[in-house]
mmCIF file of C-alpha atoms and ligand atoms in Angstrom:
data_model
loop_
_atom_site.group_PDB
_atom_site.id
_atom_site.type_symbol
_atom_site.label_atom_id
_atom_site.label_comp_id
_atom_site.label_asym_id
_atom_site.label_seq_id
_atom_site.Cartn_x
_atom_site.Cartn_y
_atom_site.Cartn_z
ATOM 1 C CA MET A 1 -11.534 3.876 17.836
ATOM 2 C CA PRO A 2 -10.576 1.511 15.235
ATOM 3 C CA GLN A 3 -8.524 3.009 12.277
ATOM 4 C CA SER A 4 -10.751 3.366 9.254
ATOM 5 C CA CYS A 5 -9.985 3.564 5.674
ATOM 6 C CA ALA A 6 -9.126 7.057 4.377
ATOM 7 C CA ALA A 7 -10.929 6.565 0.965
ATOM 8 C CA TRP A 8 -13.865 8.421 -0.283
ATOM 9 C CA GLY A 9 -17.227 6.822 0.838
ATOM 10 C CA CYS A 10 -15.398 3.885 2.175
ATOM 11 C CA THR A 11 -16.448 2.818 5.730
ATOM 12 C CA ASN A 12 -14.294 -0.155 6.499
ATOM 13 C CA HIS A 13 -12.838 0.057 9.691
ATOM 14 C CA ARG A 14 -9.962 -2.046 11.092
ATOM 15 C CA THR A 15 -11.907 -4.533 13.129
ATOM 16 C CA VAL A 16 -11.544 -8.284 13.714
ATOM 17 C CA GLU A 17 -14.679 -8.965 11.748
ATOM 18 C CA ASN A 18 -13.296 -7.241 8.612
ATOM 19 C CA ARG A 19 -10.230 -9.019 9.017
ATOM 20 C CA SER A 20 -11.955 -12.365 9.067
ATOM 21 C CA ARG A 21 -13.725 -11.132 5.868
ATOM 22 C CA GLY A 22 -10.124 -10.805 4.155
ATOM 23 C CA ILE A 23 -10.166 -6.931 4.246
ATOM 24 C CA THR A 24 -6.647 -5.912 4.996
ATOM 25 C CA PHE A 25 -5.609 -2.207 5.637
ATOM 26 C CA HIS A 26 -2.361 -0.527 4.459
ATOM 27 C CA LYS A 27 -0.341 2.451 5.518
ATOM 28 C CA PHE A 28 0.524 5.243 3.281
ATOM 29 C CA PRO A 29 4.142 4.727 1.830
ATOM 30 C CA LYS A 30 6.966 6.425 3.491
ATOM 31 C CA ASN A 31 8.372 7.456 0.408
ATOM 32 C CA LYS A 32 7.328 10.932 -0.236
ATOM 33 C CA GLU A 33 6.498 11.158 -3.892
ATOM 34 C CA LEU A 34 4.547 8.005 -3.632
ATOM 35 C CA ARG A 35 2.662 9.053 -0.728
ATOM 36 C CA ARG A 36 1.703 12.090 -2.556
ATOM 37 C CA GLN A 37 0.562 9.937 -5.289
ATOM 38 C CA TRP A 38 -1.685 7.952 -2.997
ATOM 39 C CA GLU A 39 -3.083 11.423 -1.543
ATOM 40 C CA VAL A 40 -3.816 12.545 -5.207
ATOM 41 C CA ALA A 41 -5.416 9.211 -5.927
ATOM 42 C CA LEU A 42 -7.885 9.646 -3.085
ATOM 43 C CA ARG A 43 -9.003 13.093 -4.545
ATOM 44 C CA ARG A 44 -9.836 14.397 -1.159
ATOM 45 C CA GLU A 45 -9.379 17.954 -1.069
ATOM 46 C CA GLY A 46 -6.617 19.105 1.459
ATOM 47 C CA PHE A 47 -6.193 15.489 2.590
ATOM 48 C CA SER A 48 -2.694 14.724 3.761
ATOM 49 C CA ALA A 49 -1.954 11.453 5.021
ATOM 50 C CA SER A 50 -0.733 10.983 8.597
ATOM 51 C CA GLU A 51 1.438 8.180 10.214
ATOM 52 C CA SER A 52 -1.809 6.471 11.026
ATOM 53 C CA SER A 53 -3.749 6.695 7.755
ATOM 54 C CA VAL A 54 -4.612 3.617 6.075
ATOM 55 C CA LEU A 55 -6.397 2.446 2.866
ATOM 56 C CA CYS A 56 -8.105 -0.879 2.836
ATOM 57 C CA ASN A 57 -7.356 -3.370 0.200
ATOM 58 C CA GLU A 58 -10.637 -2.688 -1.828
ATOM 59 C CA HIS A 59 -8.828 0.108 -3.619
ATOM 60 C CA PHE A 60 -6.125 -1.810 -5.091
ATOM 61 C CA LYS A 61 -5.983 -4.026 -8.092
ATOM 62 C CA PRO A 62 -5.239 -7.752 -7.424
ATOM 63 C CA GLU A 63 -1.694 -7.416 -8.972
ATOM 64 C CA ASP A 64 -0.827 -4.431 -6.547
ATOM 65 C CA PHE A 65 -0.728 -6.857 -3.858
ATOM 66 C CA ASP A 66 2.419 -8.740 -2.826
ATOM 67 C CA MET A 67 1.263 -12.033 -1.136
ATOM 68 C CA THR A 68 4.557 -13.783 -1.211
ATOM 69 C CA GLY A 69 5.304 -12.988 2.448
ATOM 70 C CA GLN A 70 3.541 -13.658 5.771
ATOM 71 C CA ILE A 71 1.573 -10.636 5.506
ATOM 72 C CA VAL A 72 -0.065 -9.090 2.493
ATOM 73 C CA ARG A 73 1.640 -6.008 1.472
ATOM 74 C CA ILE A 74 1.202 -3.346 -1.371
ATOM 75 C CA ARG A 75 4.006 -3.768 -4.091
ATOM 76 C CA ASP A 76 6.532 -0.954 -3.987
ATOM 77 C CA GLY A 77 5.392 1.759 -6.434
ATOM 78 C CA ALA A 78 1.794 0.535 -6.530
ATOM 79 C CA LYS A 79 -0.952 3.010 -6.178
ATOM 80 C CA PRO A 80 -4.614 2.846 -5.071
ATOM 81 C CA SER A 81 -7.068 2.866 -8.107
ATOM 82 C CA ILE A 82 -10.396 1.688 -7.134
ATOM 83 C CA PHE A 83 -12.893 4.245 -5.734
ATOM 84 C CA SER A 84 -16.369 4.954 -5.610
ATOM 85 C CA PHE A 85 -16.211 8.581 -6.082
ATOM 86 C CA PRO A 86 -19.239 11.053 -5.622
ATOM 87 C CA PRO A 87 -20.276 12.335 -9.151
ATOM 88 C CA HIS A 88 -18.613 15.751 -8.753
ATOM 89 C CA LEU A 89 -15.196 13.883 -8.383
ATOM 90 C CA GLN A 90 -15.667 11.625 -11.119
ATOM 91 C CA ARG A 91 -13.544 13.347 -13.500
ATOM 92 C CA PRO A 92 -10.125 12.733 -14.936
ATOM 93 C CA VAL A 93 -7.196 14.323 -12.973
ATOM 94 C CA ALA A 94 -4.283 15.359 -15.002
ATOM 95 C CA THR A 95 -1.265 13.664 -13.621
ATOM 96 C CA ARG A 96 2.165 13.326 -15.006
ATOM 97 C CA LYS A 97 2.647 9.647 -15.836
ATOM 98 C CA THR A 98 5.317 7.519 -17.375
ATOM 99 C CA GLU A 99 4.533 5.908 -20.605
ATOM 100 C CA ALA A 100 4.584 2.470 -18.814
ATOM 101 C CA SER A 101 2.039 3.269 -16.096
ATOM 102 C CA ARG A 102 -0.119 4.918 -18.815
ATOM 103 C CA LYS A 103 -0.047 1.863 -20.851
ATOM 104 C CA ALA A 104 -0.951 -0.307 -17.932
ATOM 105 C CA GLU A 105 -3.865 1.926 -16.895
ATOM 106 C CA GLU A 106 -5.100 1.934 -20.403
ATOM 107 C CA SER A 107 -5.357 -1.927 -20.389
ATOM 108 C CA TRP A 108 -7.068 -1.918 -17.114
ATOM 109 C CA SER A 109 -9.589 1.013 -17.662
ATOM 110 C CA VAL A 110 -11.634 -0.293 -20.429
ATOM 111 C CA ASP A 111 -14.799 0.140 -18.878
ATOM 112 C CA CYS A 112 -14.476 1.399 -15.362
ATOM 113 C CA SER A 113 -18.090 1.220 -14.266
ATOM 114 C CA GLN A 114 -18.284 -2.320 -15.282
ATOM 115 C CA ILE A 115 -14.967 -3.166 -13.386
ATOM 116 C CA PHE A 116 -16.408 -1.487 -10.219
ATOM 117 C CA GLN A 117 -19.322 -3.927 -10.199
ATOM 118 C CA GLU A 118 -17.572 -7.103 -11.136
ATOM 119 C CA ILE A 119 -14.368 -6.875 -9.213
ATOM 120 C CA GLU A 120 -14.040 -9.251 -6.478
ATOM 121 C CA PRO A 121 -11.731 -8.039 -3.710
ATOM 122 C CA PRO A 122 -9.035 -10.556 -3.188
ATOM 123 C CA LEU A 123 -9.133 -12.739 -0.347
ATOM 124 C CA PRO A 124 -5.669 -13.080 0.811
ATOM 125 C CA ASN A 125 -4.582 -15.342 3.801
ATOM 126 C CA VAL A 126 -4.069 -12.705 6.543
ATOM 127 C CA VAL A 127 -1.774 -13.945 9.277
HETATM 128 ZN ZN1 LIG B 201 -11.619 1.390 1.799
#
């Protein structure tokens, strides 16, 4: 069975077809704190990432990717931030943030609903 994206409502599987569409899959960080932040960002109750848990690139902002190497990586410290949550999960989650990350999010989340519709997933060169 192919690996599938752990995000809410996302049905992307790790298949050759998706790969050719430019969808990349990324494992959860090994760093415990960062991994926890990803789990919180998913908003899936009781979810804890396993060694094989992955998220697809549709949940990350273009600037979260490091495309300088041979393979597309998520930058150190980047977190998934683009999800289509069901209505009961669409509420702000109180998380402790640094001033820098809060400012970064403010400039990003001007109008989330608009961004969800207009954002184009990046099409990195997957090797
Ligand atoms: Zn996904």
